[in-house]
C-alpha positions as a Markdown table, in Angstrom:
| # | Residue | x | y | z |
|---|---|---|---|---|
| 1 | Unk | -4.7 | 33.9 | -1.1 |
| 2 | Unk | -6.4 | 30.5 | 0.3 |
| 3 | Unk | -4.4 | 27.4 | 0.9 |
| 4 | Unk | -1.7 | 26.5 | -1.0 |
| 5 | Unk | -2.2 | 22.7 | -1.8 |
| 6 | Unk | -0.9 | 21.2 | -4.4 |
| 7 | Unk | -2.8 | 21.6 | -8.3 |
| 8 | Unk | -4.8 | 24.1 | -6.4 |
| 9 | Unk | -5.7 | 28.0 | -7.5 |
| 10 | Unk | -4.0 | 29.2 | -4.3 |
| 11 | Unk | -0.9 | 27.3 | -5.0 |
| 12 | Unk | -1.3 | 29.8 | -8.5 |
| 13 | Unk | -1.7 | 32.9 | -7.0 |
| 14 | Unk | 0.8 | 32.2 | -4.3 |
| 15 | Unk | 3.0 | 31.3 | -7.7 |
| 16 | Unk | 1.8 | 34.7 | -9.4 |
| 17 | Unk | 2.9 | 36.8 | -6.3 |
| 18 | Unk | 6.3 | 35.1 | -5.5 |
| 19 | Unk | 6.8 | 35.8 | -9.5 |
| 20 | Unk | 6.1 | 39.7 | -9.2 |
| 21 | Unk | 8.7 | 39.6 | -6.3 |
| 22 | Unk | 10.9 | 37.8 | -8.5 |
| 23 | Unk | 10.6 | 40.5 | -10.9 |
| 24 | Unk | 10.8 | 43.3 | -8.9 |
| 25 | Unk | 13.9 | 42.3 | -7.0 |
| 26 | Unk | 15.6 | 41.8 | -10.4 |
| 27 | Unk | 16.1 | 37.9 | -10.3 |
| 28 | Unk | 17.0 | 36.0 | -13.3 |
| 29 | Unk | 15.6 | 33.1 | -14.6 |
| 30 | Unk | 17.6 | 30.0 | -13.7 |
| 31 | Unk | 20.1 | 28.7 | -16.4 |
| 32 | Unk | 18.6 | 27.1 | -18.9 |
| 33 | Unk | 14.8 | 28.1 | -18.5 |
| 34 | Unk | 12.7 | 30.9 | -20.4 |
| 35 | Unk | 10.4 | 31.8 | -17.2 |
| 36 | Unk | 10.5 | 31.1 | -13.2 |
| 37 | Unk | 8.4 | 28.6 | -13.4 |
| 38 | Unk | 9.0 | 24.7 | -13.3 |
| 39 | Unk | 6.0 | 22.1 | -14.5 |
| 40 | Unk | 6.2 | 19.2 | -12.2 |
| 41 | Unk | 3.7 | 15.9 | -12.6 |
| 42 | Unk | 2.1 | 14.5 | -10.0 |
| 43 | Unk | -0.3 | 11.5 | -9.4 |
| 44 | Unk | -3.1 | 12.6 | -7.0 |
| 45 | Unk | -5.2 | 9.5 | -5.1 |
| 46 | Unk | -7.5 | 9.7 | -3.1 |
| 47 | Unk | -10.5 | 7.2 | -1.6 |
| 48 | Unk | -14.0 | 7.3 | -2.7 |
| 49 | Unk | -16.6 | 5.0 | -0.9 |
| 50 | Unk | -14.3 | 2.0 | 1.3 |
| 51 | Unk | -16.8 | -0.7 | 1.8 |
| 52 | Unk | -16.2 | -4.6 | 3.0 |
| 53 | Unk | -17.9 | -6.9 | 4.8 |
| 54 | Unk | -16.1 | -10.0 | 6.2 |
| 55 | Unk | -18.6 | -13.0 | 7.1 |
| 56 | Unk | -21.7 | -10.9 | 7.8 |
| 57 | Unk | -19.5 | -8.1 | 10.1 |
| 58 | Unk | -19.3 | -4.8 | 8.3 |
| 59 | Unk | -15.3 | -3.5 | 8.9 |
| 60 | Unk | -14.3 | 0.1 | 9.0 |
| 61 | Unk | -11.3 | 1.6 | 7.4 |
| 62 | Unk | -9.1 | 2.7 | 10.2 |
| 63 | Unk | -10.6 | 0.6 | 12.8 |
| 64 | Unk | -10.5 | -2.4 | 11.0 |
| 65 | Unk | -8.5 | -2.6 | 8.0 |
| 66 | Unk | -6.6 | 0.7 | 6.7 |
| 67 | Unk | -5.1 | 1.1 | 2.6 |
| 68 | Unk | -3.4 | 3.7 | 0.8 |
| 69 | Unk | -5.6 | 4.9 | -2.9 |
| 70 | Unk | -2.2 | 4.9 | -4.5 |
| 71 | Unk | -1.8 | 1.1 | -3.6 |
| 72 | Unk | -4.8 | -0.1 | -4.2 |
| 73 | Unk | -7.1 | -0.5 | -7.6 |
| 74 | Unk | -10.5 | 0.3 | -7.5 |
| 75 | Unk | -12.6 | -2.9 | -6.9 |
| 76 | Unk | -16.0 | -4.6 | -6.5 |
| 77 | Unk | -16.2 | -7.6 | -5.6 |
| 78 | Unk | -17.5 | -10.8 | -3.8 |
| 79 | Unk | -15.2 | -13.4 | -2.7 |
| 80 | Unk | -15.6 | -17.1 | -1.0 |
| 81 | Unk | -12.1 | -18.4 | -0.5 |
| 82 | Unk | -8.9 | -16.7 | 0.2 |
| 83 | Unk | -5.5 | -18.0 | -0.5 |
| 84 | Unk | -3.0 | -18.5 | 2.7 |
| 85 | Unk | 0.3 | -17.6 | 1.3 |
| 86 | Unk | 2.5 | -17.7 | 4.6 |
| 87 | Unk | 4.3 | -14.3 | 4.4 |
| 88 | Unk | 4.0 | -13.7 | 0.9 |
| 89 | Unk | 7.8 | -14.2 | 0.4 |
| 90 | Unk | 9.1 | -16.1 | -2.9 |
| 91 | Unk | 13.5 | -15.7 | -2.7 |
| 92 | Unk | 15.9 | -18.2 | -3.4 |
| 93 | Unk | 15.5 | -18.8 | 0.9 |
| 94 | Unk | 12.0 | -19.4 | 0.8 |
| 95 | Unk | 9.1 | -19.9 | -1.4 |
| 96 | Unk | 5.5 | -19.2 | -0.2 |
| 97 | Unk | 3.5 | -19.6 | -3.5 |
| 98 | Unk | 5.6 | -23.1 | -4.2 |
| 99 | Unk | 1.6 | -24.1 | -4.4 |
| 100 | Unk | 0.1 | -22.0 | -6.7 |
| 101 | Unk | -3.0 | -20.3 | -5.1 |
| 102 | Unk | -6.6 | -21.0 | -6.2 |
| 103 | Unk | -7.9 | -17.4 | -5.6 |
| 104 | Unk | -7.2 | -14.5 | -7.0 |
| 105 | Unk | -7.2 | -13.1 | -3.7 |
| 106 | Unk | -4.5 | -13.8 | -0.6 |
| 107 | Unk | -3.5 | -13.5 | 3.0 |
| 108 | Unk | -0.5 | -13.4 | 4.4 |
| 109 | Unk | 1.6 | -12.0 | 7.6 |
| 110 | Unk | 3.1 | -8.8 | 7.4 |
| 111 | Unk | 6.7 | -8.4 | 8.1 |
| 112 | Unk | 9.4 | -10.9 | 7.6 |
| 113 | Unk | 9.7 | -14.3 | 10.1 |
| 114 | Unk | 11.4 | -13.7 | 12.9 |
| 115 | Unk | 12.2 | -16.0 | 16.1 |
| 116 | Unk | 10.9 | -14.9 | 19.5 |
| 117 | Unk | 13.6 | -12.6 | 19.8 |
| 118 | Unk | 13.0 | -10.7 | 17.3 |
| 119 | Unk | 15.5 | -11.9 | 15.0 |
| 120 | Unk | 15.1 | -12.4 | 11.3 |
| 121 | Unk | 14.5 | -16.2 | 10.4 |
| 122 | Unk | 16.6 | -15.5 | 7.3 |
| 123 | Unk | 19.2 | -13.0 | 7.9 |
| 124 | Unk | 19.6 | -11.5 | 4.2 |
| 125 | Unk | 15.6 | -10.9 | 3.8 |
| 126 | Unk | 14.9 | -7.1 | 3.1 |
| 127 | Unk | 13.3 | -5.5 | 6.4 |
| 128 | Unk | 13.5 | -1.8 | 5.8 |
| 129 | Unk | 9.9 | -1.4 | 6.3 |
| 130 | Unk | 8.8 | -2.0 | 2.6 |
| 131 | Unk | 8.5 | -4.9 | 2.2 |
| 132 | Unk | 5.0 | -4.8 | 1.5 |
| 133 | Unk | 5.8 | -3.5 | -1.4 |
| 134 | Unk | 7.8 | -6.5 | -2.9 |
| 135 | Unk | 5.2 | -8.9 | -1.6 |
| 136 | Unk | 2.6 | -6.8 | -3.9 |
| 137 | Unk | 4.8 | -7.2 | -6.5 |
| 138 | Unk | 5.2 | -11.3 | -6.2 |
| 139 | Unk | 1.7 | -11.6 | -5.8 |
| 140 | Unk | 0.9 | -10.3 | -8.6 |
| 141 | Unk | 3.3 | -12.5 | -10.5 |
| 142 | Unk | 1.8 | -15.7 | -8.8 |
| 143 | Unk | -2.0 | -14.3 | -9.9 |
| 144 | Unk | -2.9 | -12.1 | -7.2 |
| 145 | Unk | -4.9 | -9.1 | -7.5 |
| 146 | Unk | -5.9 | -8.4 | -4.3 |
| 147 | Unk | -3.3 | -9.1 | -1.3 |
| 148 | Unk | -4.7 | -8.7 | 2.7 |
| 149 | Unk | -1.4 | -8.3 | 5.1 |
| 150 | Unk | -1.7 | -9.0 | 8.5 |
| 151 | Unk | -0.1 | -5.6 | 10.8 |
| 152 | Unk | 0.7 | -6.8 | 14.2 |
| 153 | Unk | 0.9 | -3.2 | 14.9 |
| 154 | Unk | -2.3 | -2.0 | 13.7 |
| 155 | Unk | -3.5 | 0.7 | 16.1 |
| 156 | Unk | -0.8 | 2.7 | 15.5 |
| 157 | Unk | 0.0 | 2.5 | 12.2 |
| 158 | Unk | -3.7 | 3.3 | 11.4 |
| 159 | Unk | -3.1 | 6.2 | 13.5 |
| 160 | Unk | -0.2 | 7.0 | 12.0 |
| 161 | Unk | -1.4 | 6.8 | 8.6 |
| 162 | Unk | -4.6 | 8.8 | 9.3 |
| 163 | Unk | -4.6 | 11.7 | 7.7 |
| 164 | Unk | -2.1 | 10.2 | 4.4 |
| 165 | Unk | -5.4 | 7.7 | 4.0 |
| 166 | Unk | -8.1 | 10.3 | 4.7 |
| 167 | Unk | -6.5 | 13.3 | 2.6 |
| 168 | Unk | -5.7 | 13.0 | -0.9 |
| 169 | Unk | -2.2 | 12.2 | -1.6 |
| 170 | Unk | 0.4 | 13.8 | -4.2 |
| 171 | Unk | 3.4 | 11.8 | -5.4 |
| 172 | Unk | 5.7 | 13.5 | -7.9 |
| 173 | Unk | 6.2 | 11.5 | -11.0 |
| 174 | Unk | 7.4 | 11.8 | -14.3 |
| 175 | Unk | 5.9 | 11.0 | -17.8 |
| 176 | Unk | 7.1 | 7.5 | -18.2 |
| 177 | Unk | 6.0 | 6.5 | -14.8 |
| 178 | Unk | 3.6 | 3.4 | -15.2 |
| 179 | Unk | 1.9 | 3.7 | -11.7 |
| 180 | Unk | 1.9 | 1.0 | -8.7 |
| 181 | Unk | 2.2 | -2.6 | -10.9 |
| 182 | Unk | 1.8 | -5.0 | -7.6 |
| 183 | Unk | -1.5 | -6.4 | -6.1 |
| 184 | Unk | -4.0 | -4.4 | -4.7 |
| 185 | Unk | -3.0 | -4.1 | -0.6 |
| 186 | Unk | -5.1 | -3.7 | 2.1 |
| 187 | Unk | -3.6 | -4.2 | 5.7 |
| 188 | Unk | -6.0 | -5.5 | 8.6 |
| 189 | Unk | -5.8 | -6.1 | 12.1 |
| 190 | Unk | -5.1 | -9.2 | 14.0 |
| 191 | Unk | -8.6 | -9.3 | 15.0 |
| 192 | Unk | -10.1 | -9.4 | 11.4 |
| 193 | Unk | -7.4 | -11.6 | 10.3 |
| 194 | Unk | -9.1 | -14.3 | 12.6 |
| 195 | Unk | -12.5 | -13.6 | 11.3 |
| 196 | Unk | -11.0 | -14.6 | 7.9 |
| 197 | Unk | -9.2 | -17.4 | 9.3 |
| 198 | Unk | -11.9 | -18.9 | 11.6 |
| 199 | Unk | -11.4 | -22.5 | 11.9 |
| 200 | Unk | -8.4 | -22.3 | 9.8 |
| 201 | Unk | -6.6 | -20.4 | 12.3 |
| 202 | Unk | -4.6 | -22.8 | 13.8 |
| 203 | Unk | -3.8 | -24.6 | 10.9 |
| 204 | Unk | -2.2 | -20.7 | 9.8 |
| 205 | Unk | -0.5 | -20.6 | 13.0 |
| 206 | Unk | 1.2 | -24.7 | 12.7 |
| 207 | Unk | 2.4 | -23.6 | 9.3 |
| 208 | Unk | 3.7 | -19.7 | 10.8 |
| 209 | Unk | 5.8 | -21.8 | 13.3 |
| 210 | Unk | 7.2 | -24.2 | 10.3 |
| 211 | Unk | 8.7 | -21.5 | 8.5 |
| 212 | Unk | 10.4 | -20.0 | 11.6 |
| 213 | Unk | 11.5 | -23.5 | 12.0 |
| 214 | Unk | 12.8 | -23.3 | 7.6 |
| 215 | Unk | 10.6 | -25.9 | 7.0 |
| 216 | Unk | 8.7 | -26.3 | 4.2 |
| 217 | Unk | 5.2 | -24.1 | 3.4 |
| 218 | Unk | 2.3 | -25.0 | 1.6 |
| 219 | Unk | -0.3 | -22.5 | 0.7 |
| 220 | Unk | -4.0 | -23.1 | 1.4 |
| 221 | Unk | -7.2 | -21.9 | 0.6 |
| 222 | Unk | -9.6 | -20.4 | 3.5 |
| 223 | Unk | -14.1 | -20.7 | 3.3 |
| 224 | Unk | -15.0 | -17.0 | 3.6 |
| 225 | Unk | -18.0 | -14.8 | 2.6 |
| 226 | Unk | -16.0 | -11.7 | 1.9 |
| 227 | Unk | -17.0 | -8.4 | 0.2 |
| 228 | Unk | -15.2 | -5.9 | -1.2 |
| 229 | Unk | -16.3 | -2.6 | -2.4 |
| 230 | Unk | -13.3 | 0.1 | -2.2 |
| 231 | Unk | -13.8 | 2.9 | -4.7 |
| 232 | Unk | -10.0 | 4.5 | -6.0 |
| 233 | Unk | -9.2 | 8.0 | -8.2 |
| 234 | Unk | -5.9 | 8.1 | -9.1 |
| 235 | Unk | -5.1 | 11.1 | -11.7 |
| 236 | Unk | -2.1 | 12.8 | -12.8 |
| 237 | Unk | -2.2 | 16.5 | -12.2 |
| 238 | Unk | 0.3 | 19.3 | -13.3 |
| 239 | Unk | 2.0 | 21.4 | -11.3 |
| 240 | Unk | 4.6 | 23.5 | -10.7 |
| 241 | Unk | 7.7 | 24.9 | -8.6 |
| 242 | Unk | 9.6 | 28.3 | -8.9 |
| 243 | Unk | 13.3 | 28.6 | -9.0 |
| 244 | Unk | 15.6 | 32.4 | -9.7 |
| 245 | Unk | 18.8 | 32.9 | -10.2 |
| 246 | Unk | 21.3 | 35.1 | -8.0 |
């Protein structure tokens, strides 16, 4: 009967067999429907070729950088400066693109500030663990299309995140459903992050430490020969679930 992925002809025969069952064992369709069967919509992404070069060093996804298809547009392109935009934040507490960028392309640290304890700077900024998805979302609206965060916990989310970046990925959606509307994201390691930075670095780090300390932040623009070549599909796929009636 195969696997029984998603959109797949397994998934249709294991469908067709449960349904015979159905049948046989006298099960009514649920209220409401005309058969056992219930179309769902999904969006499938999945990577194609992930290619980027940061100053003459080739990275790797997973060892250097890691992205998810479903958050991130297809794209080919050559860059030479990249915009510093503190931690991409822009709330009533704290503005980070107060200086419009020059680049259509940022930087910025991942997370929300937070003083050596571990505290957050501001105590009413979101940090449920998406908030990479809000800072997509503002960069866009400031003129990004392509946002780099900075994960201080690389190795092991690019571990953790393995096999959802290798494998193809389903997420149920309906017809009206517009897609992922923020920046492109792609999250690199501390490491890379000061390749892009080079003599900039500290400059990133004085201006890190002035918003822990609420002061003030002023965007900046960073020399780099950068080149991006990350190939996307994201399709919309139908599928389906069963449901009877007792």
């Amino acid at each position: 009967m195969e696997g029984r992925e998603t959109a797949t002809p397994g998934l249709k025969k294991a469908a067709q067999y449960i349904q015979s069952k159905f049948e046989a064992a006298g099960i009514s369709f649920a209220p409401g429907m005309e058969s056992y069967e219930q179309k769902v919509l999904f969006e499938k992404s999945a990577w194609g070729k992930t290619e980027m070069v940061v100053n003459g060093s080739d990275q790797k996804m997973l060892r250097n950088f890691y992205a998810f298809a479903g958050l991130c547009k297809p794209i080919t392109q050559e860059f030479t400066e990249i915009s510093f935009v503190g931690y991409g934040i822009q709330n009533d507490q704290m503005d980070h693109y107060q200086r419009s960028p020059k680049s259509n392309v940022a930087l910025a640290f991942g997370g929300v500030p937070k003083t050596e304890n571990g505290t957050p700077v501001y105590s009413e900024t979101e940090t449920d663990g998406q908030e990479f998805i809000e800072k997509a979302k503002l960069a866009k609206n400031n003129g990004i299309d392509l946002l780099f965060i900075i994960d201080e916990n690389f190795k092991q989310n690019a571990a953790r995140f393995n096999r959802f970046i290798l494998n193809p990925r389903f997420k149920m959606i309906d017809q009206e459903d517009e897609g992922f509307n923020g920046a492109s994201l792609i999250f690199i390691s501390p490491t890379l992050a000061e390749n892009m930075f080079g003599k900039k670095l500290k400059k990133a780090l004085k201006r890190k430490s002035n918003i822990i300390d609420k002061k003030n932040f002023k965007s900046f623009e960073i020399p780099v020969n950068l080149s991006v070549n990350l190939n996307t599909s994201v399709n919309r796929v139908e599928s389906q679930n069963l449901a009877g009636y007792i």
